[in-house]
Amino acid sequence: MNQSDLDTSPVRSGYSLIELAKVDKVYGTGQAAMHALRGVDLRIDAGEFVAAMGPSGSGKSTCMNILGCLDTPTAGDYHFQGVHVGKLTRDQQARLRRHYLGFIFQGFNLLNRTSALENVELPLVYRGLPAARRHARARKALEAVGLKGWEHHSPGELSGGQQQRVAIARAIVTDPIILLADEPTGNLDSATSREVMNLLTEFNRQQSITIVMVTHEPEMASYANRIIHFRDGQIFTDKKNGEERQ
Amino acid sequence: MIGNALLLAVREIRRNAMRSILTILGIVIGVAAVITMVTIGEGATVQVEQQIKNMGSNMLMIMPGKRLGPGLGTSNIQFKEVDAEAIARDIPSVVAVAPVATQSVKAIFGNQNWTTQVTGSDNHYFTVTNRSIKTGRYFTEGELRGGAAVCIAGETVIKKLFSSQNPLGEKIRLQNFSCEVIGQLVAKGQSTMGSDQDDIVVIPLHTVQRRIAGNQDVGMIQLSVRQDASTEKAQKDIMALMRERRHLSPSDDDNFTVMDMKEIANMLTGTTQLLTALLSMVAAVSLLVGGIGIMNIMLVSVTERTREIGTRLAIGALEREVLMQFLVEAVVLSSLGGLLGILLAIGASLGIATVLKVPFIFNTGIIIIAFLFSAVVGILFGYFPARKAARLNPIDALRYE
């Protein structure tokens, strides 16, 4: 897979979406070395909604960052649709994120003093879309998260739930094949948390966007159809969530 | 990609309008200072050239003594009236010769007093210096020979001593004698050196010698050469004549100086240009300081926006796109500063030119140079912070608190 493939190719069939093989992640060296991940094997297929749970320091976030090509494993391989991510350059990884991944953060990470519309447009700016198409798609994404009419409000003028929905709009505006959500409801109250989870579920079911979500709230995890428990840098349990998994 | 970077940079600048303005202030002032200095300096140079042209380039001045180097000079043996007479007699290309003796004297009329330059000379003085009388009359032969107490005053002196009164026929007091005002000079304005040429009282040479200086010295001889004659030739002839009159042997240095207006002109424009260059250099330093200001703010901005950069990298910004965004941001900021500086400079130069009565010369070259320089300052000082931003590790940037 070369750079132009990264720019254009749609979902590649015949490969698992995500495949981690014996992935280690070590922070620091020698005595101070901290093993965040120890030999993690993980396979995620297209269309899944996976919740990663576990106490802090269990490695769930580190695993998520590796999946998002934001961090690189110390050892082991990560294949994304059959592509060996470890062998990609920094720019190629950026292109992979740009075209396939959407990120949702606990802290929303919106640009302040910037309108919701401009925030949602941002990934499209990096894709080099002309202004008119950019606006149209950003408006559509905002509408999809129920923020029609809020286009010109800046994050400071929006509630936490609204801000997270803007962030979700920004993540889905590029039509990613996978959404990576790092504690998306961590800063929200339970009512807004449920709204956000409903949105995510909707995207997962109707647009078959694969979702990997880190959370430590069992209620939020229950929206997923597969729950992975991390403990001490290893996958402790990996279960389907009831009958919802088809 | 530049288009995108421009869009993002402009959004960023708009987002932090106040900080952006403060950031570019250094550049604004630097650019404005450079352009203003150059504009005013050029105006001054042109003015000097203009004034010298007005004075007539066929004027020569002979002064006692000669500078041989810094702090070195010959003895200052003063001229006498006969030297001027000899030049008038022996140098055919000379039109008029005026021996001049100048003293600074307090002039008093009624309860007003004013310290002015009293110039002792004869009627040739007016021919040589290209001046004429507005009201009244010139000196008579008798007044000149006898050293009469009469004077022809410049406009400034008249204004200071006689507010609205007609000065003609009135007596002003010069040091220790009373002196009748017989004429008023046509105003001439500022000289090339910046002195007021109308702050002058002309009286007969003998009057200065007898009543003020108390000697027979002539401080300077001014003369004009016929328009069609060469001033170089006249200068050479005068030098030969003066050397002969002063009994200088061929091995002796001249102990007098013959100055051509052309030389004075070159000297003055040279000085003005040097001053302009020096001041512009000082101003250029302030432009550099302005650039450092931009770098400073950009570095702070990179640190402050670390999480934002992380977000941008996470949603797929390439390293060079982040670099370009910050670089373009710095360049747009500094160019904006350059533009504002140019506007400020045009306003300031117009104002200063009016106050200093210097012609305003719009120099497109320096404006383009200053603008390009400000843009280059942006690239130079924006590159380091931009690279710092682009090289951030996405996950470190995202986790940055």
PDB file of C-alpha atoms in Angstrom, chain B residues 100-351:
ATOM      1  CA  VAL B 100      32.855  90.186   5.266  1.00  0.00           C
ATOM      2  CA  ALA B 101      33.411  90.633   9.017  1.00  0.00           C
ATOM      3  CA  THR B 102      30.797  89.073  11.237  1.00  0.00           C
ATOM      4  CA  GLN B 103      30.079  89.604  14.916  1.00  0.00           C
ATOM      5  CA  SER B 104      27.352  88.342  17.176  1.00  0.00           C
ATOM      6  CA  VAL B 105      25.785  91.416  18.776  1.00  0.00           C
ATOM      7  CA  LYS B 106      22.719  92.204  20.862  1.00  0.00           C
ATOM      8  CA  ALA B 107      20.410  94.604  19.065  1.00  0.00           C
ATOM      9  CA  ILE B 108      18.068  96.723  21.164  1.00  0.00           C
ATOM     10  CA  PHE B 109      15.063  98.788  20.187  1.00  0.00           C
ATOM     11  CA  GLY B 110      12.837 100.268  22.880  1.00  0.00           C
ATOM     12  CA  ASN B 111      12.304  97.509  25.396  1.00  0.00           C
ATOM     13  CA  GLN B 112      12.952  94.714  22.870  1.00  0.00           C
ATOM     14  CA  ASN B 113      16.307  93.047  22.413  1.00  0.00           C
ATOM     15  CA  TRP B 114      17.547  90.316  20.113  1.00  0.00           C
ATOM     16  CA  THR B 115      20.986  88.788  19.629  1.00  0.00           C
ATOM     17  CA  THR B 116      21.807  88.602  15.949  1.00  0.00           C
ATOM     18  CA  GLN B 117      24.612  88.328  13.447  1.00  0.00           C
ATOM     19  CA  VAL B 118      25.983  91.700  12.473  1.00  0.00           C
ATOM     20  CA  THR B 119      27.676  91.454   9.100  1.00  0.00           C
ATOM     21  CA  GLY B 120      30.001  94.151   8.039  1.00  0.00           C
ATOM     22  CA  SER B 121      30.463  94.376   4.294  1.00  0.00           C
ATOM     23  CA  ASP B 122      29.649  96.584   1.334  1.00  0.00           C
ATOM     24  CA  ASN B 123      27.008  96.640  -1.390  1.00  0.00           C
ATOM     25  CA  HIS B 124      28.780  93.808  -3.251  1.00  0.00           C
ATOM     26  CA  TYR B 125      27.676  91.548  -0.418  1.00  0.00           C
ATOM     27  CA  PHE B 126      24.101  91.676  -1.710  1.00  0.00           C
ATOM     28  CA  THR B 127      25.188  90.801  -5.233  1.00  0.00           C
ATOM     29  CA  VAL B 128      27.385  87.916  -4.096  1.00  0.00           C
ATOM     30  CA  THR B 129      24.822  86.385  -1.730  1.00  0.00           C
ATOM     31  CA  ASN B 130      22.032  86.919  -4.224  1.00  0.00           C
ATOM     32  CA  ARG B 131      19.987  89.142  -1.890  1.00  0.00           C
ATOM     33  CA  SER B 132      18.131  92.350  -2.453  1.00  0.00           C
ATOM     34  CA  ILE B 133      16.340  95.055  -0.545  1.00  0.00           C
ATOM     35  CA  LYS B 134      12.608  94.936   0.003  1.00  0.00           C
ATOM     36  CA  THR B 135      12.211  98.465   1.318  1.00  0.00           C
ATOM     37  CA  GLY B 136      14.674 101.279   1.892  1.00  0.00           C
ATOM     38  CA  ARG B 137      18.015 101.656   0.181  1.00  0.00           C
ATOM     39  CA  TYR B 138      21.562 100.304  -0.072  1.00  0.00           C
ATOM     40  CA  PHE B 139      24.604 101.944   1.508  1.00  0.00           C
ATOM     41  CA  THR B 140      26.058 105.087  -0.068  1.00  0.00           C
ATOM     42  CA  GLU B 141      29.756 105.359  -0.909  1.00  0.00           C
ATOM     43  CA  GLY B 142      30.147 107.936   1.853  1.00  0.00           C
ATOM     44  CA  GLU B 143      28.548 105.697   4.472  1.00  0.00           C
ATOM     45  CA  LEU B 144      30.802 102.822   3.477  1.00  0.00           C
ATOM     46  CA  ARG B 145      33.979 104.877   3.476  1.00  0.00           C
ATOM     47  CA  GLY B 146      33.211 106.695   6.708  1.00  0.00           C
ATOM     48  CA  GLY B 147      31.839 103.722   8.625  1.00  0.00           C
ATOM     49  CA  ALA B 148      28.478 105.380   9.207  1.00  0.00           C
ATOM     50  CA  ALA B 149      26.013 104.078  11.785  1.00  0.00           C
ATOM     51  CA  VAL B 150      23.461 102.765   9.303  1.00  0.00           C
ATOM     52  CA  CYS B 151      22.131  99.256   8.812  1.00  0.00           C
ATOM     53  CA  ILE B 152      20.059  97.054   6.563  1.00  0.00           C
ATOM     54  CA  ALA B 153      18.200  94.433   8.601  1.00  0.00           C
ATOM     55  CA  GLY B 154      16.747  91.029   7.821  1.00  0.00           C
ATOM     56  CA  GLU B 155      13.106  90.137   8.371  1.00  0.00           C
ATOM     57  CA  THR B 156      13.628  88.175  11.589  1.00  0.00           C
ATOM     58  CA  VAL B 157      15.415  91.040  13.312  1.00  0.00           C
ATOM     59  CA  ILE B 158      12.763  93.507  12.170  1.00  0.00           C
ATOM     60  CA  LYS B 159      10.002  91.222  13.496  1.00  0.00           C
ATOM     61  CA  LYS B 160      11.699  90.741  16.850  1.00  0.00           C
ATOM     62  CA  LEU B 161      12.445  94.413  17.455  1.00  0.00           C
ATOM     63  CA  PHE B 162       9.625  96.217  15.685  1.00  0.00           C
ATOM     64  CA  SER B 163       6.376  94.361  16.091  1.00  0.00           C
ATOM     65  CA  SER B 164       4.283  96.346  13.623  1.00  0.00           C
ATOM     66  CA  GLN B 165       6.078  99.654  13.490  1.00  0.00           C
ATOM     67  CA  ASN B 166       7.803 100.803  10.296  1.00  0.00           C
ATOM     68  CA  PRO B 167      11.507 100.282  11.052  1.00  0.00           C
ATOM     69  CA  LEU B 168      12.871 102.593   8.378  1.00  0.00           C
ATOM     70  CA  GLY B 169      14.513 105.647   9.907  1.00  0.00           C
ATOM     71  CA  GLU B 170      14.351 104.219  13.429  1.00  0.00           C
ATOM     72  CA  LYS B 171      17.535 103.800  15.443  1.00  0.00           C
ATOM     73  CA  ILE B 172      18.444 100.456  16.929  1.00  0.00           C
ATOM     74  CA  ARG B 173      21.209 100.003  19.441  1.00  0.00           C
ATOM     75  CA  LEU B 174      24.034  97.629  18.469  1.00  0.00           C
ATOM     76  CA  GLN B 175      26.334  97.001  21.397  1.00  0.00           C
ATOM     77  CA  ASN B 176      27.538 100.526  22.160  1.00  0.00           C
ATOM     78  CA  PHE B 177      26.225 102.656  19.332  1.00  0.00           C
ATOM     79  CA  SER B 178      22.954 103.660  17.734  1.00  0.00           C
ATOM     80  CA  CYS B 179      22.394 102.734  14.188  1.00  0.00           C
ATOM     81  CA  GLU B 180      19.746 103.960  11.754  1.00  0.00           C
ATOM     82  CA  VAL B 181      17.762 101.347   9.834  1.00  0.00           C
ATOM     83  CA  ILE B 182      17.949 102.327   6.159  1.00  0.00           C
ATOM     84  CA  GLY B 183      16.608  99.167   4.562  1.00  0.00           C
ATOM     85  CA  GLN B 184      15.015  95.781   4.952  1.00  0.00           C
ATOM     86  CA  LEU B 185      16.198  92.666   3.114  1.00  0.00           C
ATOM     87  CA  VAL B 186      13.932  90.390   1.112  1.00  0.00           C
ATOM     88  CA  ALA B 187      13.360  87.299   3.247  1.00  0.00           C
ATOM     89  CA  LYS B 188      15.394  84.217   2.289  1.00  0.00           C
ATOM     90  CA  GLY B 189      14.381  81.594   4.845  1.00  0.00           C
ATOM     91  CA  GLN B 190      16.486  78.798   6.249  1.00  0.00           C
ATOM     92  CA  SER B 191      19.975  78.103   5.023  1.00  0.00           C
ATOM     93  CA  THR B 192      21.342  74.692   4.157  1.00  0.00           C
ATOM     94  CA  MET B 193      22.863  74.468   7.608  1.00  0.00           C
ATOM     95  CA  GLY B 194      19.476  75.150   9.132  1.00  0.00           C
ATOM     96  CA  SER B 195      20.285  78.683  10.291  1.00  0.00           C
ATOM     97  CA  ASP B 196      17.890  81.549   9.717  1.00  0.00           C
ATOM     98  CA  GLN B 197      19.292  83.682   6.880  1.00  0.00           C
ATOM     99  CA  ASP B 198      16.982  86.527   7.827  1.00  0.00           C
ATOM    100  CA  ASP B 199      18.451  86.807  11.313  1.00  0.00           C
ATOM    101  CA  ILE B 200      21.008  89.333  10.101  1.00  0.00           C
ATOM    102  CA  VAL B 201      21.930  92.999  10.290  1.00  0.00           C
ATOM    103  CA  VAL B 202      24.215  94.274   7.533  1.00  0.00           C
ATOM    104  CA  ILE B 203      26.273  97.388   8.289  1.00  0.00           C
ATOM    105  CA  PRO B 204      29.280  98.893   6.491  1.00  0.00           C
ATOM    106  CA  LEU B 205      32.516  96.936   6.987  1.00  0.00           C
ATOM    107  CA  HIS B 206      34.305  99.930   8.524  1.00  0.00           C
ATOM    108  CA  THR B 207      31.547 100.314  11.084  1.00  0.00           C
ATOM    109  CA  VAL B 208      32.042  96.754  12.336  1.00  0.00           C
ATOM    110  CA  GLN B 209      35.802  97.138  12.360  1.00  0.00           C
ATOM    111  CA  ARG B 210      35.823 100.414  14.248  1.00  0.00           C
ATOM    112  CA  ARG B 211      32.832 100.247  16.517  1.00  0.00           C
ATOM    113  CA  ILE B 212      32.440  96.538  17.307  1.00  0.00           C
ATOM    114  CA  ALA B 213      35.508  94.437  16.511  1.00  0.00           C
ATOM    115  CA  GLY B 214      38.107  97.121  17.124  1.00  0.00           C
ATOM    116  CA  ASN B 215      40.457  95.798  14.429  1.00  0.00           C
ATOM    117  CA  GLN B 216      40.950  95.867  10.657  1.00  0.00           C
ATOM    118  CA  ASP B 217      40.321  92.171  10.103  1.00  0.00           C
ATOM    119  CA  VAL B 218      38.092  90.695   7.429  1.00  0.00           C
ATOM    120  CA  GLY B 219      36.870  87.263   8.508  1.00  0.00           C
ATOM    121  CA  MET B 220      35.934  86.015   5.078  1.00  0.00           C
ATOM    122  CA  ILE B 221      35.883  87.120   1.478  1.00  0.00           C
ATOM    123  CA  GLN B 222      32.901  86.091  -0.574  1.00  0.00           C
ATOM    124  CA  LEU B 223      32.889  86.586  -4.307  1.00  0.00           C
ATOM    125  CA  SER B 224      30.998  85.532  -7.364  1.00  0.00           C
ATOM    126  CA  VAL B 225      32.532  84.453 -10.609  1.00  0.00           C
ATOM    127  CA  ARG B 226      31.107  85.439 -13.999  1.00  0.00           C
ATOM    128  CA  GLN B 227      28.520  82.912 -15.110  1.00  0.00           C
ATOM    129  CA  ASP B 228      30.463  81.995 -18.251  1.00  0.00           C
ATOM    130  CA  ALA B 229      33.818  81.701 -16.471  1.00  0.00           C
ATOM    131  CA  SER B 230      35.097  78.564 -14.839  1.00  0.00           C
ATOM    132  CA  THR B 231      35.013  78.604 -11.042  1.00  0.00           C
ATOM    133  CA  GLU B 232      37.921  76.145 -11.017  1.00  0.00           C
ATOM    134  CA  LYS B 233      40.051  78.573 -12.973  1.00  0.00           C
ATOM    135  CA  ALA B 234      39.040  81.487 -10.752  1.00  0.00           C
ATOM    136  CA  GLN B 235      39.763  79.382  -7.675  1.00  0.00           C
ATOM    137  CA  LYS B 236      43.263  78.590  -8.969  1.00  0.00           C
ATOM    138  CA  ASP B 237      43.963  82.231  -9.858  1.00  0.00           C
ATOM    139  CA  ILE B 238      42.802  83.408  -6.432  1.00  0.00           C
ATOM    140  CA  MET B 239      44.968  80.834  -4.699  1.00  0.00           C
ATOM    141  CA  ALA B 240      48.011  81.939  -6.653  1.00  0.00           C
ATOM    142  CA  LEU B 241      47.266  85.580  -5.924  1.00  0.00           C
ATOM    143  CA  MET B 242      46.746  84.998  -2.210  1.00  0.00           C
ATOM    144  CA  ARG B 243      49.901  82.927  -1.924  1.00  0.00           C
ATOM    145  CA  GLU B 244      51.833  85.744  -3.556  1.00  0.00           C
ATOM    146  CA  ARG B 245      50.238  88.366  -1.316  1.00  0.00           C
ATOM    147  CA  ARG B 246      51.027  86.270   1.738  1.00  0.00           C
ATOM    148  CA  HIS B 247      54.613  85.610   0.603  1.00  0.00           C
ATOM    149  CA  LEU B 248      54.295  81.839   0.837  1.00  0.00           C
ATOM    150  CA  SER B 249      57.228  79.882  -0.547  1.00  0.00           C
ATOM    151  CA  PRO B 250      56.379  76.899  -2.795  1.00  0.00           C
ATOM    152  CA  SER B 251      57.094  74.489   0.075  1.00  0.00           C
ATOM    153  CA  ASP B 252      54.615  76.214   2.417  1.00  0.00           C
ATOM    154  CA  ASP B 253      51.048  74.987   2.789  1.00  0.00           C
ATOM    155  CA  ASP B 254      48.249  77.384   1.972  1.00  0.00           C
ATOM    156  CA  ASN B 255      47.232  79.240   5.106  1.00  0.00           C
ATOM    157  CA  PHE B 256      43.816  80.065   3.710  1.00  0.00           C
ATOM    158  CA  THR B 257      41.025  78.114   2.109  1.00  0.00           C
ATOM    159  CA  VAL B 258      39.125  78.834  -1.078  1.00  0.00           C
ATOM    160  CA  MET B 259      35.791  77.036  -0.996  1.00  0.00           C
ATOM    161  CA  ASP B 260      33.652  76.425  -3.995  1.00  0.00           C
ATOM    162  CA  MET B 261      29.885  76.157  -3.345  1.00  0.00           C
ATOM    163  CA  LYS B 262      30.044  72.877  -5.200  1.00  0.00           C
ATOM    164  CA  GLU B 263      32.378  71.508  -2.552  1.00  0.00           C
ATOM    165  CA  ILE B 264      30.132  72.760   0.197  1.00  0.00           C
ATOM    166  CA  ALA B 265      27.202  71.192  -1.563  1.00  0.00           C
ATOM    167  CA  ASN B 266      28.961  67.853  -1.812  1.00  0.00           C
ATOM    168  CA  MET B 267      30.011  68.050   1.795  1.00  0.00           C
ATOM    169  CA  LEU B 268      26.522  68.877   2.987  1.00  0.00           C
ATOM    170  CA  THR B 269      24.708  66.268   0.906  1.00  0.00           C
ATOM    171  CA  GLY B 270      27.384  63.802   1.986  1.00  0.00           C
ATOM    172  CA  THR B 271      26.708  64.592   5.625  1.00  0.00           C
ATOM    173  CA  THR B 272      22.954  64.375   5.158  1.00  0.00           C
ATOM    174  CA  GLN B 273      23.254  61.047   3.392  1.00  0.00           C
ATOM    175  CA  LEU B 274      25.554  59.669   6.069  1.00  0.00           C
ATOM    176  CA  LEU B 275      23.141  60.746   8.776  1.00  0.00           C
ATOM    177  CA  THR B 276      20.250  59.184   6.884  1.00  0.00           C
ATOM    178  CA  ALA B 277      22.169  55.939   6.530  1.00  0.00           C
ATOM    179  CA  LEU B 278      23.059  55.866  10.229  1.00  0.00           C
ATOM    180  CA  LEU B 279      19.530  56.625  11.388  1.00  0.00           C
ATOM    181  CA  SER B 280      18.129  54.032   8.983  1.00  0.00           C
ATOM    182  CA  MET B 281      20.512  51.475  10.415  1.00  0.00           C
ATOM    183  CA  VAL B 282      19.295  52.216  13.921  1.00  0.00           C
ATOM    184  CA  ALA B 283      15.741  51.896  12.619  1.00  0.00           C
ATOM    185  CA  ALA B 284      16.646  48.589  10.947  1.00  0.00           C
ATOM    186  CA  VAL B 285      17.788  47.284  14.322  1.00  0.00           C
ATOM    187  CA  SER B 286      14.335  48.031  15.683  1.00  0.00           C
ATOM    188  CA  LEU B 287      12.924  46.005  12.790  1.00  0.00           C
ATOM    189  CA  LEU B 288      15.128  43.112  13.866  1.00  0.00           C
ATOM    190  CA  VAL B 289      13.900  43.499  17.434  1.00  0.00           C
ATOM    191  CA  GLY B 290      10.371  43.417  16.054  1.00  0.00           C
ATOM    192  CA  GLY B 291      11.214  40.116  14.359  1.00  0.00           C
ATOM    193  CA  ILE B 292      12.448  38.671  17.627  1.00  0.00           C
ATOM    194  CA  GLY B 293       9.163  39.803  19.161  1.00  0.00           C
ATOM    195  CA  ILE B 294       7.303  37.755  16.558  1.00  0.00           C
ATOM    196  CA  MET B 295       9.475  34.720  17.247  1.00  0.00           C
ATOM    197  CA  ASN B 296       8.864  35.118  20.956  1.00  0.00           C
ATOM    198  CA  ILE B 297       5.100  35.236  20.576  1.00  0.00           C
ATOM    199  CA  MET B 298       5.110  32.403  18.046  1.00  0.00           C
ATOM    200  CA  LEU B 299       7.081  30.222  20.467  1.00  0.00           C
ATOM    201  CA  VAL B 300       4.655  31.035  23.266  1.00  0.00           C
ATOM    202  CA  SER B 301       1.823  30.351  20.870  1.00  0.00           C
ATOM    203  CA  VAL B 302       3.245  26.943  19.961  1.00  0.00           C
ATOM    204  CA  THR B 303       3.479  25.990  23.627  1.00  0.00           C
ATOM    205  CA  GLU B 304       0.041  27.351  24.366  1.00  0.00           C
ATOM    206  CA  ARG B 305      -1.455  25.561  21.408  1.00  0.00           C
ATOM    207  CA  THR B 306       0.323  22.249  21.933  1.00  0.00           C
ATOM    208  CA  ARG B 307      -2.946  20.347  22.482  1.00  0.00           C
ATOM    209  CA  GLU B 308      -4.440  22.029  19.468  1.00  0.00           C
ATOM    210  CA  ILE B 309      -1.447  20.968  17.378  1.00  0.00           C
ATOM    211  CA  GLY B 310      -1.959  17.449  18.751  1.00  0.00           C
ATOM    212  CA  THR B 311      -5.573  17.563  17.643  1.00  0.00           C
ATOM    213  CA  ARG B 312      -4.573  18.761  14.179  1.00  0.00           C
ATOM    214  CA  LEU B 313      -2.000  15.984  13.876  1.00  0.00           C
ATOM    215  CA  ALA B 314      -4.579  13.440  15.098  1.00  0.00           C
ATOM    216  CA  ILE B 315      -7.124  14.438  12.490  1.00  0.00           C
ATOM    217  CA  GLY B 316      -4.511  13.987   9.820  1.00  0.00           C
ATOM    218  CA  ALA B 317      -2.455  17.154   9.430  1.00  0.00           C
ATOM    219  CA  LEU B 318       0.952  16.380   7.942  1.00  0.00           C
ATOM    220  CA  GLU B 319       4.118  17.608   9.575  1.00  0.00           C
ATOM    221  CA  ARG B 320       4.734  20.022   6.729  1.00  0.00           C
ATOM    222  CA  GLU B 321       1.170  21.309   6.884  1.00  0.00           C
ATOM    223  CA  VAL B 322       1.599  22.261  10.530  1.00  0.00           C
ATOM    224  CA  LEU B 323       4.991  23.775   9.692  1.00  0.00           C
ATOM    225  CA  MET B 324       3.454  25.686   6.817  1.00  0.00           C
ATOM    226  CA  GLN B 325       0.563  26.903   8.934  1.00  0.00           C
ATOM    227  CA  PHE B 326       2.817  28.374  11.601  1.00  0.00           C
ATOM    228  CA  LEU B 327       5.259  29.738   9.075  1.00  0.00           C
ATOM    229  CA  VAL B 328       2.507  31.344   7.025  1.00  0.00           C
ATOM    230  CA  GLU B 329       1.030  32.678  10.235  1.00  0.00           C
ATOM    231  CA  ALA B 330       4.338  34.352  11.096  1.00  0.00           C
ATOM    232  CA  VAL B 331       4.763  35.698   7.577  1.00  0.00           C
ATOM    233  CA  VAL B 332       1.187  36.976   7.371  1.00  0.00           C
ATOM    234  CA  LEU B 333       1.650  38.638  10.764  1.00  0.00           C
ATOM    235  CA  SER B 334       4.937  40.268   9.835  1.00  0.00           C
ATOM    236  CA  SER B 335       3.694  41.319   6.393  1.00  0.00           C
ATOM    237  CA  LEU B 336       0.618  42.789   8.011  1.00  0.00           C
ATOM    238  CA  GLY B 337       2.977  44.627  10.329  1.00  0.00           C
ATOM    239  CA  GLY B 338       4.948  45.756   7.299  1.00  0.00           C
ATOM    240  CA  LEU B 339       1.810  47.086   5.607  1.00  0.00           C
ATOM    241  CA  LEU B 340       0.664  48.950   8.704  1.00  0.00           C
ATOM    242  CA  GLY B 341       4.220  50.234   9.129  1.00  0.00           C
ATOM    243  CA  ILE B 342       4.185  51.583   5.570  1.00  0.00           C
ATOM    244  CA  LEU B 343       0.909  53.408   6.193  1.00  0.00           C
ATOM    245  CA  LEU B 344       2.231  54.776   9.476  1.00  0.00           C
ATOM    246  CA  ALA B 345       5.481  55.810   7.768  1.00  0.00           C
ATOM    247  CA  ILE B 346       3.670  57.696   5.016  1.00  0.00           C
ATOM    248  CA  GLY B 347       1.638  59.568   7.622  1.00  0.00           C
ATOM    249  CA  ALA B 348       4.653  60.248   9.823  1.00  0.00           C
ATOM    250  CA  SER B 349       6.877  61.330   6.909  1.00  0.00           C
ATOM    251  CA  LEU B 350       4.199  63.696   5.631  1.00  0.00           C
ATOM    252  CA  GLY B 351       3.859  65.190   9.107  1.00  0.00           C
TER     253      GLY B 351
END
